[in-house]
């Protein structure tokens, strides 16, 4: 395991997710209790004016923070802000990114985002990771 | 009008951060890390137990705000903001309530968009804050008209 304490400004954490599947969204509906059918049922998504089902914004936000999970012995996320800026459809391939932009004492400030296969940001925000 | 609800809070609800709920939640966001799931890893960690992922509080109940009517469909999740004093621990009791922090409207391309800012608070059994979770929900004019608010 690498150590987050040694990361320098401009360095990034990054991972690519498997294409979004219906089962991903069914599982998230169950685990989160958000059963809005636009995330799982095609006809309901179409009725809502969407081209197809879309991922829960919170599914994407939940995935994004896993970039930091391996570093739990170094500290933890104290602040996590996200703006939902684009929709995520079935089979989309998301890249998760976190770039260190500032370091103040024990606080590491990251710009974080999920980008789809068309290079469009779908969620974007900031994470503050407090070292211990 | 939603502005009338600004400042209102719900009654606190007791929740337990259940191991199985955390396991399923972590699995559903593709984050099956042993710090969330494996008891031994939890014990060996600096927390002395397993923790929950940062976006887990979405699962917790925080009561309802009297009279607040929100449409079941057509809401747009605009922003989500977490703040933690410390990670949430598996097995602990968390007391949650929500508060309507703000409501404002902005002119958009499809009419007036309403922005409802709600914050949930999670406290330990001594009333000390563990986390806050803020959601900004966008309510379009079409949806608002159908509710007469």
Short mmCIF file of C-alpha atoms in Angstrom, two decimals:
data_model
loop_
_atom_site.label_atom_id
_atom_site.label_comp_id
_atom_site.label_asym_id
_atom_site.label_seq_id
_atom_site.Cartn_x
_atom_site.Cartn_y
_atom_site.Cartn_z
CA UNK A 1 0.00 0.00 0.00
CA UNK A 2 1.34 3.44 -0.93
CA UNK A 3 1.16 6.20 1.59
CA UNK A 4 -1.05 9.21 0.96
CA UNK A 5 1.15 11.28 3.28
CA UNK A 6 3.82 11.41 0.60
CA UNK A 7 1.66 12.59 -2.30
CA UNK A 8 2.68 15.91 -3.91
CA UNK A 9 0.61 18.65 -5.49
CA UNK A 10 -0.39 17.78 -9.06
CA UNK A 11 -0.28 14.03 -8.42
CA UNK A 12 -3.45 12.00 -8.94
CA UNK A 13 -5.28 8.87 -7.93
CA UNK A 14 -7.19 7.31 -10.79
CA UNK A 15 -9.18 4.22 -11.66
CA UNK A 16 -11.49 3.10 -14.49
CA UNK A 17 -14.78 1.36 -13.69
CA UNK A 18 -16.33 -1.52 -15.56
CA UNK A 19 -19.17 -0.42 -17.91
CA UNK A 20 -22.27 0.54 -15.91
CA UNK A 21 -24.71 -2.36 -15.78
CA UNK A 22 -28.36 -2.60 -14.82
CA UNK A 23 -27.36 -4.94 -12.00
CA UNK A 24 -25.09 -2.21 -10.55
CA UNK A 25 -28.10 0.07 -10.30
CA UNK A 26 -30.48 -2.61 -9.00
CA UNK A 27 -27.96 -3.39 -6.26
CA UNK A 28 -27.55 0.27 -5.37
CA UNK A 29 -31.34 0.75 -5.26
CA UNK A 30 -31.53 -2.08 -2.75
CA UNK A 31 -28.62 -1.05 -0.57
CA UNK A 32 -29.51 2.66 -0.49
CA UNK A 33 -33.29 2.34 -0.39
CA UNK A 34 -33.60 4.70 -3.38
CA UNK A 35 -36.07 2.83 -5.56
CA UNK A 36 -36.87 5.65 -7.99
CA UNK A 37 -37.68 3.54 -11.09
CA UNK A 38 -35.86 5.88 -13.52
CA UNK A 39 -32.71 4.07 -12.33
CA UNK A 40 -33.88 0.53 -13.07
CA UNK A 41 -36.93 0.34 -15.35
CA UNK A 42 -36.66 1.43 -19.01
CA UNK A 43 -40.31 2.42 -19.47
CA UNK A 44 -40.27 4.60 -16.35
CA UNK A 45 -37.12 6.36 -17.52
CA UNK A 46 -38.73 7.00 -20.93
CA UNK A 47 -41.89 8.30 -19.26
CA UNK A 48 -39.68 10.78 -17.42
CA UNK A 49 -38.32 11.99 -20.75
CA UNK A 50 -34.98 10.19 -20.53
CA UNK A 51 -33.44 8.15 -23.36
CA UNK A 52 -32.94 5.23 -20.95
CA UNK A 53 -32.28 4.45 -17.31
CA UNK A 54 -29.67 6.58 -15.56
CA UNK A 55 -27.41 5.82 -12.62
CA UNK A 56 -28.21 7.32 -9.22
CA UNK A 57 -25.97 10.36 -8.78
CA UNK A 58 -25.17 8.94 -5.36
CA UNK A 59 -23.98 5.67 -6.93
CA UNK A 60 -21.33 7.61 -8.85
CA UNK A 61 -20.46 9.72 -5.80
CA UNK A 62 -20.20 6.55 -3.72
CA UNK A 63 -17.85 4.95 -6.25
CA UNK A 64 -15.63 8.02 -6.43
CA UNK A 65 -14.64 8.01 -2.77
CA UNK A 66 -13.16 4.51 -3.08
CA UNK A 67 -10.01 6.10 -4.48
CA UNK A 68 -9.28 7.01 -0.85
CA UNK A 69 -10.39 3.84 0.95
CA UNK A 70 -6.96 2.09 0.92
CA UNK A 71 -5.44 5.02 2.86
CA UNK A 72 -7.58 4.66 5.98
CA UNK A 73 -4.53 4.37 8.21
CA UNK A 74 -3.26 7.77 6.97
CA UNK A 75 -6.40 9.73 7.76
CA UNK A 76 -10.00 10.08 6.61
CA UNK A 77 -12.31 12.18 4.45
CA UNK A 78 -13.62 15.12 6.48
CA UNK A 79 -15.34 16.96 3.64
CA UNK A 80 -16.77 15.67 0.40
CA UNK A 81 -18.67 18.01 -1.94
CA UNK A 82 -20.14 16.97 -5.25
CA UNK A 83 -22.09 18.71 -7.98
CA UNK A 84 -23.99 16.37 -10.30
CA UNK A 85 -23.29 17.74 -13.75
CA UNK A 86 -24.16 15.00 -16.21
CA UNK A 87 -26.20 11.82 -16.54
CA UNK A 88 -24.69 8.34 -16.47
CA UNK A 89 -26.27 5.78 -18.80
CA UNK A 90 -26.00 2.01 -19.11
CA UNK A 91 -22.65 0.84 -20.54
CA UNK A 92 -20.98 4.17 -19.85
CA UNK A 93 -17.34 3.77 -18.83
CA UNK A 94 -16.39 6.12 -16.03
CA UNK A 95 -12.91 7.19 -15.04
CA UNK A 96 -12.58 8.32 -11.44
CA UNK A 97 -9.94 10.94 -10.70
CA UNK A 98 -8.62 12.78 -7.67
CA UNK A 99 -5.86 15.35 -8.05
CA UNK A 100 -4.09 16.92 -5.10
CA UNK A 101 -4.40 20.70 -5.49
CA UNK A 102 -3.48 22.03 -2.07
CA UNK A 103 -1.83 20.96 1.13
CA UNK A 104 -2.44 22.97 4.30
CA UNK A 105 -0.84 21.49 7.42
CA UNK A 106 -2.54 18.11 7.82
CA UNK A 107 -5.26 18.77 5.21
CA UNK A 108 -4.99 17.42 1.69
CA UNK A 109 -7.38 19.10 -0.75
CA UNK A 110 -8.27 17.16 -3.88
CA UNK A 111 -10.26 18.06 -6.98
CA UNK A 112 -12.32 14.97 -7.71
CA UNK A 113 -14.44 13.96 -10.67
CA UNK A 114 -15.92 11.13 -12.67
CA UNK A 115 -15.55 11.47 -16.43
CA UNK A 116 -17.40 9.39 -19.02
CA UNK A 117 -16.06 7.84 -22.24
CA UNK A 118 -16.83 11.09 -24.12
CA UNK A 119 -14.55 13.03 -21.75
CA UNK A 120 -17.53 14.71 -20.14
CA UNK A 121 -17.59 15.32 -16.38
CA UNK A 122 -20.60 13.62 -14.81
CA UNK A 123 -19.83 14.49 -11.20
CA UNK A 124 -17.32 17.02 -9.98
CA UNK A 125 -16.26 18.31 -6.61
CA UNK A 126 -13.76 18.37 -3.79
CA UNK A 127 -12.49 16.07 -1.10
CA UNK A 128 -10.65 17.16 2.00
CA UNK A 129 -8.60 14.33 3.48
CA UNK A 130 -7.30 15.00 6.97
CA UNK A 131 -4.05 13.23 7.83
CA UNK A 132 -3.71 11.81 11.30
CA UNK B 1 -44.28 27.94 -0.55
CA UNK B 2 -41.11 26.17 0.55
CA UNK B 3 -39.66 29.36 2.07
CA UNK B 4 -42.15 28.87 4.95
CA UNK B 5 -40.30 25.72 5.92
CA UNK B 6 -36.84 27.25 6.26
CA UNK B 7 -35.45 26.46 9.71
CA UNK B 8 -37.86 23.62 10.46
CA UNK B 9 -36.38 20.37 11.76
CA UNK B 10 -37.53 16.79 12.13
CA UNK B 11 -37.57 14.85 15.39
CA UNK B 12 -34.39 12.81 16.00
CA UNK B 13 -34.47 9.17 14.98
CA UNK B 14 -32.23 6.49 16.45
CA UNK B 15 -30.34 4.41 13.87
CA UNK B 16 -27.83 1.60 14.23
CA UNK B 17 -24.97 1.34 11.74
CA UNK B 18 -25.61 -2.31 10.97
CA UNK B 19 -22.79 -4.50 9.74
CA UNK B 20 -24.84 -6.20 7.05
CA UNK B 21 -26.21 -2.90 5.70
CA UNK B 22 -22.68 -1.53 5.47
CA UNK B 23 -21.44 -4.69 3.72
CA UNK B 24 -24.20 -4.47 1.13
CA UNK B 25 -23.74 -0.75 0.67
CA UNK B 26 -19.97 -1.06 0.20
CA UNK B 27 -20.53 -3.88 -2.28
CA UNK B 28 -23.07 -1.82 -4.27
CA UNK B 29 -20.58 1.00 -4.82
CA UNK B 30 -17.84 -1.45 -5.79
CA UNK B 31 -15.85 -0.71 -2.65
CA UNK B 32 -15.47 -4.11 -0.98
CA UNK B 33 -12.52 -3.01 1.11
CA UNK B 34 -11.78 -5.10 4.24
CA UNK B 35 -11.91 -1.94 6.41
CA UNK B 36 -15.68 -1.93 5.78
CA UNK B 37 -16.24 -5.68 5.85
CA UNK B 38 -13.60 -7.79 7.55
CA UNK B 39 -13.85 -7.85 11.35
CA UNK B 40 -10.19 -8.62 11.91
CA UNK B 41 -9.07 -5.71 9.67
CA UNK B 42 -11.38 -3.46 11.67
CA UNK B 43 -9.94 -4.62 14.98
CA UNK B 44 -6.36 -4.09 13.79
CA UNK B 45 -7.12 -0.62 12.40
CA UNK B 46 -6.68 2.64 14.29
CA UNK B 47 -10.47 2.77 14.73
CA UNK B 48 -10.53 -0.56 16.56
CA UNK B 49 -13.54 -1.60 14.49
CA UNK B 50 -14.92 -1.44 10.94
CA UNK B 51 -16.11 1.85 9.50
CA UNK B 52 -18.77 2.85 6.96
CA UNK B 53 -18.12 4.48 3.54
CA UNK B 54 -18.47 8.30 3.45
CA UNK B 55 -21.76 8.28 1.50
CA UNK B 56 -23.39 5.64 3.74
CA UNK B 57 -25.54 8.14 5.76
CA UNK B 58 -27.93 8.24 2.78
CA UNK B 59 -29.25 4.95 4.19
CA UNK B 60 -30.01 6.31 7.67
CA UNK B 61 -33.44 7.57 8.65
CA UNK B 62 -33.83 11.10 9.96
CA UNK B 63 -37.56 11.56 10.43
CA UNK B 64 -39.97 13.74 8.47
CA UNK B 65 -40.56 17.46 8.60
CA UNK B 66 -44.18 18.28 9.48
CA UNK B 67 -46.17 19.41 6.48
CA UNK B 68 -43.31 19.27 3.99
CA UNK B 69 -44.61 17.88 0.71
CA UNK B 70 -42.08 16.85 -1.89
CA UNK B 71 -42.98 15.39 -5.28
CA UNK B 72 -42.13 11.71 -5.69
CA UNK B 73 -40.95 12.21 -9.24
CA UNK B 74 -39.22 14.91 -11.20
CA UNK B 75 -36.75 16.05 -8.55
CA UNK B 76 -33.19 16.68 -9.67
CA UNK B 77 -30.34 16.02 -7.30
CA UNK B 78 -28.06 19.03 -7.74
CA UNK B 79 -25.39 18.78 -5.06
CA UNK B 80 -24.40 16.62 -2.12
CA UNK B 81 -22.07 17.71 0.66
CA UNK B 82 -20.69 15.66 3.55
CA UNK B 83 -18.80 16.82 6.57
CA UNK B 84 -17.32 14.39 9.11
CA UNK B 85 -15.93 14.96 12.59
CA UNK B 86 -14.78 11.31 12.49
CA UNK B 87 -15.68 8.20 10.47
CA UNK B 88 -18.92 6.38 11.22
CA UNK B 89 -18.27 3.14 13.13
CA UNK B 90 -20.02 -0.16 12.60
CA UNK B 91 -22.37 -1.11 15.39
CA UNK B 92 -22.75 2.39 16.81
CA UNK B 93 -26.00 4.22 17.44
CA UNK B 94 -26.52 7.42 15.47
CA UNK B 95 -29.25 9.93 16.15
CA UNK B 96 -30.30 11.71 12.97
CA UNK B 97 -32.54 14.65 12.19
CA UNK B 98 -33.03 16.90 9.15
CA UNK B 99 -33.36 20.62 8.80
CA UNK B 100 -34.55 22.77 5.91
CA UNK B 101 -31.63 25.14 5.58
CA UNK B 102 -32.74 27.25 2.65
CA UNK B 103 -35.02 27.60 -0.34
CA UNK B 104 -34.48 29.96 -3.25
CA UNK B 105 -35.47 30.28 -6.88
CA UNK B 106 -33.49 31.08 -9.99
CA UNK B 107 -34.61 31.79 -13.51
CA UNK B 108 -33.65 28.86 -15.77
CA UNK B 109 -34.24 27.93 -19.39
CA UNK B 110 -37.41 26.01 -18.48
CA UNK B 111 -38.86 28.58 -16.08
CA UNK B 112 -38.17 29.24 -12.44
CA UNK B 113 -36.09 26.55 -10.79
CA UNK B 114 -36.49 26.01 -7.05
CA UNK B 115 -33.46 25.00 -4.95
CA UNK B 116 -34.18 23.25 -1.67
CA UNK B 117 -31.26 22.88 0.69
CA UNK B 118 -31.73 20.22 3.36
CA UNK B 119 -29.14 19.17 5.89
CA UNK B 120 -29.13 16.03 8.00
CA UNK B 121 -27.25 15.81 11.24
CA UNK B 122 -25.88 12.60 12.76
CA UNK B 123 -25.00 12.64 16.45
CA UNK B 124 -23.68 10.06 18.90
CA UNK B 125 -25.63 9.05 22.01
CA UNK B 126 -24.08 11.98 23.93
CA UNK B 127 -25.31 14.51 21.38
CA UNK B 128 -21.88 15.06 19.81
CA UNK B 129 -21.90 15.66 16.08
CA UNK B 130 -20.44 12.87 13.91
CA UNK B 131 -21.45 14.08 10.43
CA UNK B 132 -23.65 16.40 8.43
CA UNK B 133 -25.09 15.52 5.05
CA UNK B 134 -26.44 18.29 2.87
CA UNK B 135 -28.49 17.81 -0.29
CA UNK B 136 -29.49 20.46 -2.75
CA UNK B 137 -32.55 19.37 -4.68
CA UNK B 138 -33.76 21.19 -7.77
CA UNK B 139 -37.51 21.40 -8.29
CA UNK B 140 -38.54 22.54 -11.76
CA UNK B 141 -41.47 24.88 -12.35
CA UNK B 142 -43.53 22.12 -14.01
CA UNK B 143 -43.18 19.87 -10.99
CA UNK B 144 -43.91 22.71 -8.55
CA UNK B 145 -47.06 23.73 -10.42
CA UNK B 146 -48.39 20.19 -10.25
CA UNK B 147 -48.10 20.39 -6.45
CA UNK B 148 -49.45 23.93 -6.10
CA UNK B 149 -46.48 25.07 -4.07
#
